[in-house]
PDB file of C-alpha atoms in Angstrom:
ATOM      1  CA  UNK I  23      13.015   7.243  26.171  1.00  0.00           C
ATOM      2  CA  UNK I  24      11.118   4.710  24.336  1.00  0.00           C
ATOM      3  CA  UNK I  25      12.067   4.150  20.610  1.00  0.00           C
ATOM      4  CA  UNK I  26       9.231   5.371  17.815  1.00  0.00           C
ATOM      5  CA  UNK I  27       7.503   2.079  16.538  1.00  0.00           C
ATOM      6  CA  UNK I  28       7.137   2.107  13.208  1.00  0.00           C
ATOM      7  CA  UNK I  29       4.934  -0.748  11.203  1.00  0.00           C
ATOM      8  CA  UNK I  30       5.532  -1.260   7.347  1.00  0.00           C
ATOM      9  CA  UNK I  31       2.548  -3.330   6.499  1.00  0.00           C
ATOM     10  CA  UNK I  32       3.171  -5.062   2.907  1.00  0.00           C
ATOM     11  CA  UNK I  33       6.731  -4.964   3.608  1.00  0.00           C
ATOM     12  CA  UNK I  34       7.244  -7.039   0.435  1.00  0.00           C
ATOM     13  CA  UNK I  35      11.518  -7.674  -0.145  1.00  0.00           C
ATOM     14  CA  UNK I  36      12.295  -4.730   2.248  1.00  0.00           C
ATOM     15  CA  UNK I  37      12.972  -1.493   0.516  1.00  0.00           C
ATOM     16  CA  UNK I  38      10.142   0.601   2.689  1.00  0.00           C
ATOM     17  CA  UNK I  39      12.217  -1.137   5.859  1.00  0.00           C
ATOM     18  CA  UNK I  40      15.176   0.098   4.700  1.00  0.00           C
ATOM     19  CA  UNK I  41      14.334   3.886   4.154  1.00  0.00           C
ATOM     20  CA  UNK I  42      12.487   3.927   7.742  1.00  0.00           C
ATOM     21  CA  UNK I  43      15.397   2.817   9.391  1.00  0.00           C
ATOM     22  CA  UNK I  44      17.606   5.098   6.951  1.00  0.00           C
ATOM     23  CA  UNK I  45      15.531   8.315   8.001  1.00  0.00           C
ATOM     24  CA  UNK I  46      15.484   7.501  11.531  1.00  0.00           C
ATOM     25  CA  UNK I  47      19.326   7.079  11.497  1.00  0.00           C
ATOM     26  CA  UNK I  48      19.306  10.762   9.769  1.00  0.00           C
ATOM     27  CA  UNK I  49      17.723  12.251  12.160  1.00  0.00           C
ATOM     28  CA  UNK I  50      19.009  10.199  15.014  1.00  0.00           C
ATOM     29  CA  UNK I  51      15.952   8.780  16.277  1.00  0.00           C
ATOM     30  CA  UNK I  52      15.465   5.143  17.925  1.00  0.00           C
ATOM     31  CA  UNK I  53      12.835   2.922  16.244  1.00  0.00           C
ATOM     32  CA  UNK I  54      11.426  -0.296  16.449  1.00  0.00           C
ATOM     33  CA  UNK I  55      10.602  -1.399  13.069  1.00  0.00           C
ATOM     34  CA  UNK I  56       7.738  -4.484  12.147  1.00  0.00           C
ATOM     35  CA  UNK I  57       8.044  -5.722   9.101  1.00  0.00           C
ATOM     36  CA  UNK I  58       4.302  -7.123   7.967  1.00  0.00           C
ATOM     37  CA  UNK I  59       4.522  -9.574   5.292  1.00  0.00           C
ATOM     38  CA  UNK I  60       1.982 -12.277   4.112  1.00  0.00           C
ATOM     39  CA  UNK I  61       4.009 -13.565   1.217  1.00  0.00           C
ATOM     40  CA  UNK I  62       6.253 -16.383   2.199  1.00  0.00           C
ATOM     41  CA  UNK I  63       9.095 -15.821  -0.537  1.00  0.00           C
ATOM     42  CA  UNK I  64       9.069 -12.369   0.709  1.00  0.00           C
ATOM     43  CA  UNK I  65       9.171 -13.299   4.114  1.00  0.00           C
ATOM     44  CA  UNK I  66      12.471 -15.909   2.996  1.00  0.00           C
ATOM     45  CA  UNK I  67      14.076 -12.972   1.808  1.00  0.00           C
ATOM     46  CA  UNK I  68      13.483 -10.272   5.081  1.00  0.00           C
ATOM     47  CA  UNK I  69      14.990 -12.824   7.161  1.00  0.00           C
ATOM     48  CA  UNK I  70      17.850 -13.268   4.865  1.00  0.00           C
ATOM     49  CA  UNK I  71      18.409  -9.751   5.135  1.00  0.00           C
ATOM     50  CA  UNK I  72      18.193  -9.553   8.316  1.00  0.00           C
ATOM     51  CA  UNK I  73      20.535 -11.948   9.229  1.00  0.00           C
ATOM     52  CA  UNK I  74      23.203 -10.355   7.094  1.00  0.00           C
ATOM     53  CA  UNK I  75      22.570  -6.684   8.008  1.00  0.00           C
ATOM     54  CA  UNK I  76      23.414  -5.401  11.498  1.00  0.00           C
ATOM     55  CA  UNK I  77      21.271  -2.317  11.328  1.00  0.00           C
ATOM     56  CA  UNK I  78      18.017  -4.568  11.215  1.00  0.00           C
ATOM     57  CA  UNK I  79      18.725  -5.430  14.774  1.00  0.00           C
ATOM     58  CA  UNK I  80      15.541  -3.393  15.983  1.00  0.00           C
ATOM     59  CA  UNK I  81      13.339  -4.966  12.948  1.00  0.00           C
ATOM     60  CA  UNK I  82      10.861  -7.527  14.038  1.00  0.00           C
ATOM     61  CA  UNK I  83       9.426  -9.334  10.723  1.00  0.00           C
ATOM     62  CA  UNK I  84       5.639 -10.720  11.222  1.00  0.00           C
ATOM     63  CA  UNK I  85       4.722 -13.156   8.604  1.00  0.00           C
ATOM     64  CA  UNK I  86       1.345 -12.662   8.430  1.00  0.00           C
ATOM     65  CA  UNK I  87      -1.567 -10.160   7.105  1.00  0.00           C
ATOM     66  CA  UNK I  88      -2.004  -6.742   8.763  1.00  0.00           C
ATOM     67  CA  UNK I  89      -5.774  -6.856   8.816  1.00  0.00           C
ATOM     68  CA  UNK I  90      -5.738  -9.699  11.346  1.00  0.00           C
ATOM     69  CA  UNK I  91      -2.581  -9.703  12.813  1.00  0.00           C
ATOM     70  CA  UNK I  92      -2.422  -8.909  16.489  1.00  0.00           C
ATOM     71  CA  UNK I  93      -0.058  -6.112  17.224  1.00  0.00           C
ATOM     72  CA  UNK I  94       1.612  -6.163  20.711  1.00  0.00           C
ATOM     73  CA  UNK I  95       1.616  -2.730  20.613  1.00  0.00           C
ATOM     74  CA  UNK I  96       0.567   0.162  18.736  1.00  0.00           C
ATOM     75  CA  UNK I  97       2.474   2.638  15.833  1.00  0.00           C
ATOM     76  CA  UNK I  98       2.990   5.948  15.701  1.00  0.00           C
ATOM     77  CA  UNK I  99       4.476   5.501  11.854  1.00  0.00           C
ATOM     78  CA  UNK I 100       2.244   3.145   9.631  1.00  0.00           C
ATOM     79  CA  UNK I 101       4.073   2.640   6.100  1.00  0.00           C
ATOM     80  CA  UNK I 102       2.739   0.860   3.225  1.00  0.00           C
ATOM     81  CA  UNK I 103       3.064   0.591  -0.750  1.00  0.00           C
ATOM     82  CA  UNK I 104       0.360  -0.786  -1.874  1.00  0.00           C
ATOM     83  CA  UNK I 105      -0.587   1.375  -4.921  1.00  0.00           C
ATOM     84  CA  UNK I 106       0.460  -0.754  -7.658  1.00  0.00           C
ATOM     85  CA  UNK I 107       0.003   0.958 -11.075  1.00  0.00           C
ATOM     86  CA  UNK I 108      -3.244   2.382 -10.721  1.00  0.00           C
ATOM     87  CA  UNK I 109      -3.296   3.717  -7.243  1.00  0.00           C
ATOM     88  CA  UNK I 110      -5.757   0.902  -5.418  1.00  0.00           C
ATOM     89  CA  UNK I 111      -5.242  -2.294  -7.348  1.00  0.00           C
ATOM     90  CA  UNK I 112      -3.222  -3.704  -5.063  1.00  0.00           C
ATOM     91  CA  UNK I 113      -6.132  -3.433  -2.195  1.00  0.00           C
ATOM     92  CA  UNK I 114      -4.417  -0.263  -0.539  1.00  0.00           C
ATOM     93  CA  UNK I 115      -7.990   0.923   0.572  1.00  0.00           C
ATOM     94  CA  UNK I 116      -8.848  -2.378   1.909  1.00  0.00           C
ATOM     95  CA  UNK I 117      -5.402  -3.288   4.068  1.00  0.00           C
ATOM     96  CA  UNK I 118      -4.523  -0.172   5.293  1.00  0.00           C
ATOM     97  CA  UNK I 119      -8.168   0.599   6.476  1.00  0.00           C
ATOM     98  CA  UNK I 120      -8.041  -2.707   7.962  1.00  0.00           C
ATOM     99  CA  UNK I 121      -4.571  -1.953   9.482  1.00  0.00           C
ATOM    100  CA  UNK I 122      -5.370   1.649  10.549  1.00  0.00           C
ATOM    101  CA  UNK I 123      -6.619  -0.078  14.168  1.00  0.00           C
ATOM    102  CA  UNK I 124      -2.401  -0.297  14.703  1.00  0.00           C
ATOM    103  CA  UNK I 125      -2.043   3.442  14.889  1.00  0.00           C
ATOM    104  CA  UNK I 126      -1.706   5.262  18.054  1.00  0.00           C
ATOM    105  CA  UNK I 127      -3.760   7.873  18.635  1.00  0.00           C
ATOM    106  CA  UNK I 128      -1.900  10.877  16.713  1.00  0.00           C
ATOM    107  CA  UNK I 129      -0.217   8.248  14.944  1.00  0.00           C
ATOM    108  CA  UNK I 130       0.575   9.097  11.113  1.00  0.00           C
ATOM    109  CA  UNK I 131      -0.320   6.740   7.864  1.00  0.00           C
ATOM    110  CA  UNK I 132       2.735   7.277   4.759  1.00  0.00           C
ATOM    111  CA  UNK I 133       0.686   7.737   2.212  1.00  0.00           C
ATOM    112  CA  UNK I 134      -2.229   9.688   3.586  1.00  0.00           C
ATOM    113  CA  UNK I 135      -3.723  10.690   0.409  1.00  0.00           C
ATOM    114  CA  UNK I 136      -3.590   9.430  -2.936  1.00  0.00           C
ATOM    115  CA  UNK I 137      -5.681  10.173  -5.905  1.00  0.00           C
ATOM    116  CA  UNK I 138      -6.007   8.092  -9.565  1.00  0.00           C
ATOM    117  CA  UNK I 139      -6.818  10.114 -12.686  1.00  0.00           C
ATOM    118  CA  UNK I 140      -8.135   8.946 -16.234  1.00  0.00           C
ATOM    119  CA  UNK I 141      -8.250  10.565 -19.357  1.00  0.00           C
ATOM    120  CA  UNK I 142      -9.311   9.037 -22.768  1.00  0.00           C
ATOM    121  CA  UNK I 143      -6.236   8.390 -25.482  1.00  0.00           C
ATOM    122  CA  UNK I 144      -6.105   7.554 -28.949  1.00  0.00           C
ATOM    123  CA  UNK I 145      -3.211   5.232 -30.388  1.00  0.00           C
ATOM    124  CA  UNK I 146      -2.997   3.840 -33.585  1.00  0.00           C
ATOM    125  CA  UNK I 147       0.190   1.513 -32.387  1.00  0.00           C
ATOM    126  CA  UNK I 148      -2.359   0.382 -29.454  1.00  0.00           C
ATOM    127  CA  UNK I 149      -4.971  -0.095 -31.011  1.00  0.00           C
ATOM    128  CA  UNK I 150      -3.396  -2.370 -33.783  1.00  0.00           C
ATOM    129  CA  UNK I 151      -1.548  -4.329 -31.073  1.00  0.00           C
ATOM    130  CA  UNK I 152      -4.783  -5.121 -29.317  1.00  0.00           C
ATOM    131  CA  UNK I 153      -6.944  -5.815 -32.313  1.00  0.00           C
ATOM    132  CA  UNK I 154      -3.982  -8.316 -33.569  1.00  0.00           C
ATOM    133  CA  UNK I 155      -5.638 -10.485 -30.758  1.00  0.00           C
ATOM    134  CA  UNK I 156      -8.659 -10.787 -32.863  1.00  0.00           C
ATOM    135  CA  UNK I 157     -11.039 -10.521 -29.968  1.00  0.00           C
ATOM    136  CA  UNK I 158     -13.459  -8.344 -28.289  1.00  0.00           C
ATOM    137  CA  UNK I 159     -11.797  -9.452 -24.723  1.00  0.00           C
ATOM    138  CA  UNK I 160      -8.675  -8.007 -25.178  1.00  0.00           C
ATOM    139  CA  UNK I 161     -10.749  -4.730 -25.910  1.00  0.00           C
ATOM    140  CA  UNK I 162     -11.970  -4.850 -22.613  1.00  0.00           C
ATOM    141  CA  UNK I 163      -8.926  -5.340 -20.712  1.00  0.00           C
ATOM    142  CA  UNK I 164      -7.144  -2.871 -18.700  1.00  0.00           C
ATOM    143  CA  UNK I 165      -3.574  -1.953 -19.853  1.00  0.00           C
ATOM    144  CA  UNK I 166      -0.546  -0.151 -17.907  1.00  0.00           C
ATOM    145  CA  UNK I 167       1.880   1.062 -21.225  1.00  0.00           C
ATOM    146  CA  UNK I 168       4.159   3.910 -21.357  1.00  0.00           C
ATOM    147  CA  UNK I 169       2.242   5.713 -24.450  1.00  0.00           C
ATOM    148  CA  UNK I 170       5.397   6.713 -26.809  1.00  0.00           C
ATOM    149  CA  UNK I 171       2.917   7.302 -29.891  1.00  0.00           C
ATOM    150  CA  UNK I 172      -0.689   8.405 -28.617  1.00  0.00           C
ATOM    151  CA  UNK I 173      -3.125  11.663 -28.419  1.00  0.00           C
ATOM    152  CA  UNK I 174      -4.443  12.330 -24.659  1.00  0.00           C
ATOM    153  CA  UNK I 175      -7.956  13.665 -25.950  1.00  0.00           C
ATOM    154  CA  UNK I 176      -8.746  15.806 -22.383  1.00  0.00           C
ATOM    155  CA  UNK I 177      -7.170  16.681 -18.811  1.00  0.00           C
ATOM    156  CA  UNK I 178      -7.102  14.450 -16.698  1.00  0.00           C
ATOM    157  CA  UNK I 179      -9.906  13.780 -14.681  1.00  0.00           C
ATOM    158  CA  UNK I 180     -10.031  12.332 -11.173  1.00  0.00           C
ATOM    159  CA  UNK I 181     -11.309   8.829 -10.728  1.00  0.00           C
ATOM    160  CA  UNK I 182     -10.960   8.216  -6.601  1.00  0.00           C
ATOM    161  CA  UNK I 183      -8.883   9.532  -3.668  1.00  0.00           C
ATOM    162  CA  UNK I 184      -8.429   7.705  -0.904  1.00  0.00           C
ATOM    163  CA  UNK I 185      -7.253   9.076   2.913  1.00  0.00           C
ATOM    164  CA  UNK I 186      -5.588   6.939   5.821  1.00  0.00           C
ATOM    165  CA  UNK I 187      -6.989   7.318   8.279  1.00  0.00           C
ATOM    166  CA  UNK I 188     -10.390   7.711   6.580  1.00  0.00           C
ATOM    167  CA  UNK I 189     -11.985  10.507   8.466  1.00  0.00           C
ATOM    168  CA  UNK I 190     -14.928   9.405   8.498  1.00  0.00           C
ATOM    169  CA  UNK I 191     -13.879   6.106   9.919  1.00  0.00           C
ATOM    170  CA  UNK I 192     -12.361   6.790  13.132  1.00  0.00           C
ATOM    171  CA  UNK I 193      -9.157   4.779  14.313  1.00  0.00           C
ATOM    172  CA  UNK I 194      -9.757   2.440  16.898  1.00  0.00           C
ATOM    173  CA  UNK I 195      -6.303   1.601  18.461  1.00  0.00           C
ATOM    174  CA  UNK I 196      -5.881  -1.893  20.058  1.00  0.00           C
ATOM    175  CA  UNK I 197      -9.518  -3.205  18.711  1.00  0.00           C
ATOM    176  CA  UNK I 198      -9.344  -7.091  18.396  1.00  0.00           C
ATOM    177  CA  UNK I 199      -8.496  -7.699  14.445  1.00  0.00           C
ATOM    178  CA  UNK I 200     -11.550 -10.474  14.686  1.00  0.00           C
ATOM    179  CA  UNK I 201     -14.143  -7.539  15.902  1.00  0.00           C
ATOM    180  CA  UNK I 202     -12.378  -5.151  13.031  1.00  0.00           C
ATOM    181  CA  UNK I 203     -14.242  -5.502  10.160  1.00  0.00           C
ATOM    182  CA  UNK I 204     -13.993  -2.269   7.644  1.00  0.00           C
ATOM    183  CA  UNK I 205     -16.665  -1.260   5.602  1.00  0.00           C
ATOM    184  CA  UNK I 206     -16.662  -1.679   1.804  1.00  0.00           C
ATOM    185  CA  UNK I 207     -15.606   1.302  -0.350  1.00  0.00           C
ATOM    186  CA  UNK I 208     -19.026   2.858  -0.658  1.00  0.00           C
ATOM    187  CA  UNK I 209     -17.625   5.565   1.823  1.00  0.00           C
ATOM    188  CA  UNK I 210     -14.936   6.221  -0.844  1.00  0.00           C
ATOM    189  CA  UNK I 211     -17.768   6.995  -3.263  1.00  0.00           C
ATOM    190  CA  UNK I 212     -18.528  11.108  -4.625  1.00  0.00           C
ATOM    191  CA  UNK I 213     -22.299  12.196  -3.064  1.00  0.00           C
TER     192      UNK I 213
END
């Protein structure tokens, strides 16, 4: 029997590696693991783990980027972390919609779904800390804080979801990264 392939695209230092080939081992399943990575540090240190860990024997690391890298073969696993702190800043949409051409059909994308949320604050502490800057700029920029002293002034409101694969753009398995070309995120966008 052929081993599951499994693809963690934005493999980064290795940790999403790691837990494939830890679940697979749980459940006693063969995989072949690739190990996407465009980052060359993070590339430096993959190897170095492999190299010094004998389980990573079935991991094949691909320096490169998973929107126009050309798979020998398809997925049936595709694994990615690419939220960063506000679910699509680190171009999740983008690369794994680019990337969802290495799935086999009935293959499955971890995460599927994710969804941001917003709600309006009030803090006196942040406030004071940004107006210290004595500019309007640092008004407008985003910040990611842990609020210790603030008022949420409503729910939570969704902002965007996001599904992979998008249903309404079909997976096309084995299609020539050059001729793959996603759409922008208009799709993503309420009616």
């Amino acid at each position: 029997e052929q081993p599951a392939v499994v693809m963690v695209v934005g493999a980064g230092r290795g940790p999403l590696v790691k837990a494939a080939l830890r679940a697979a081992a749980g459940v006693g399943l063969a995989v072949r693991v690739y190990a996407v990575e465009k980052n060359d540090h993070a590339v430096v240190a993959l190897r170095s783990l492999q190299r010094r860990t004998p389980e990573w024997e079935s991991v094949i690391i691909v320096p490169g980027d998973m929107r126009s890298w050309a798979a020998p073969e398809g997925c049936d696993v595709l694994v990615s972390e690419l939220l960063g702190s506000f679910s699509d800043n680190e171009l999740s949409p983008e690369c794994l919609d680019g990337a969802q051409r290495l799935l086999k059909p009935g293959g499955v994308s971890i995460p599927y779904r994710y969804e941001s949320y917003l709600a309006p604050l009030m803090s006196t502490k942040l406030y004071n800390d940004v107006a210290g800057h004595g500019d309007v700029k640092h008004f407008e920029t985003n910040y990611v804080v842990r609020i210790h002293a603030g008022v949420t002034l409503t729910d939570p409101q969704p902002c965007f979801s996001f599904e992979h694969p998008h249903p309404a753009y079909p997976v096309r398995y084995g299609t020539d990264p050059a001729e793959h070309a996603p759409p922008d995120n208009a799709r993503y966008a309420a009616a």
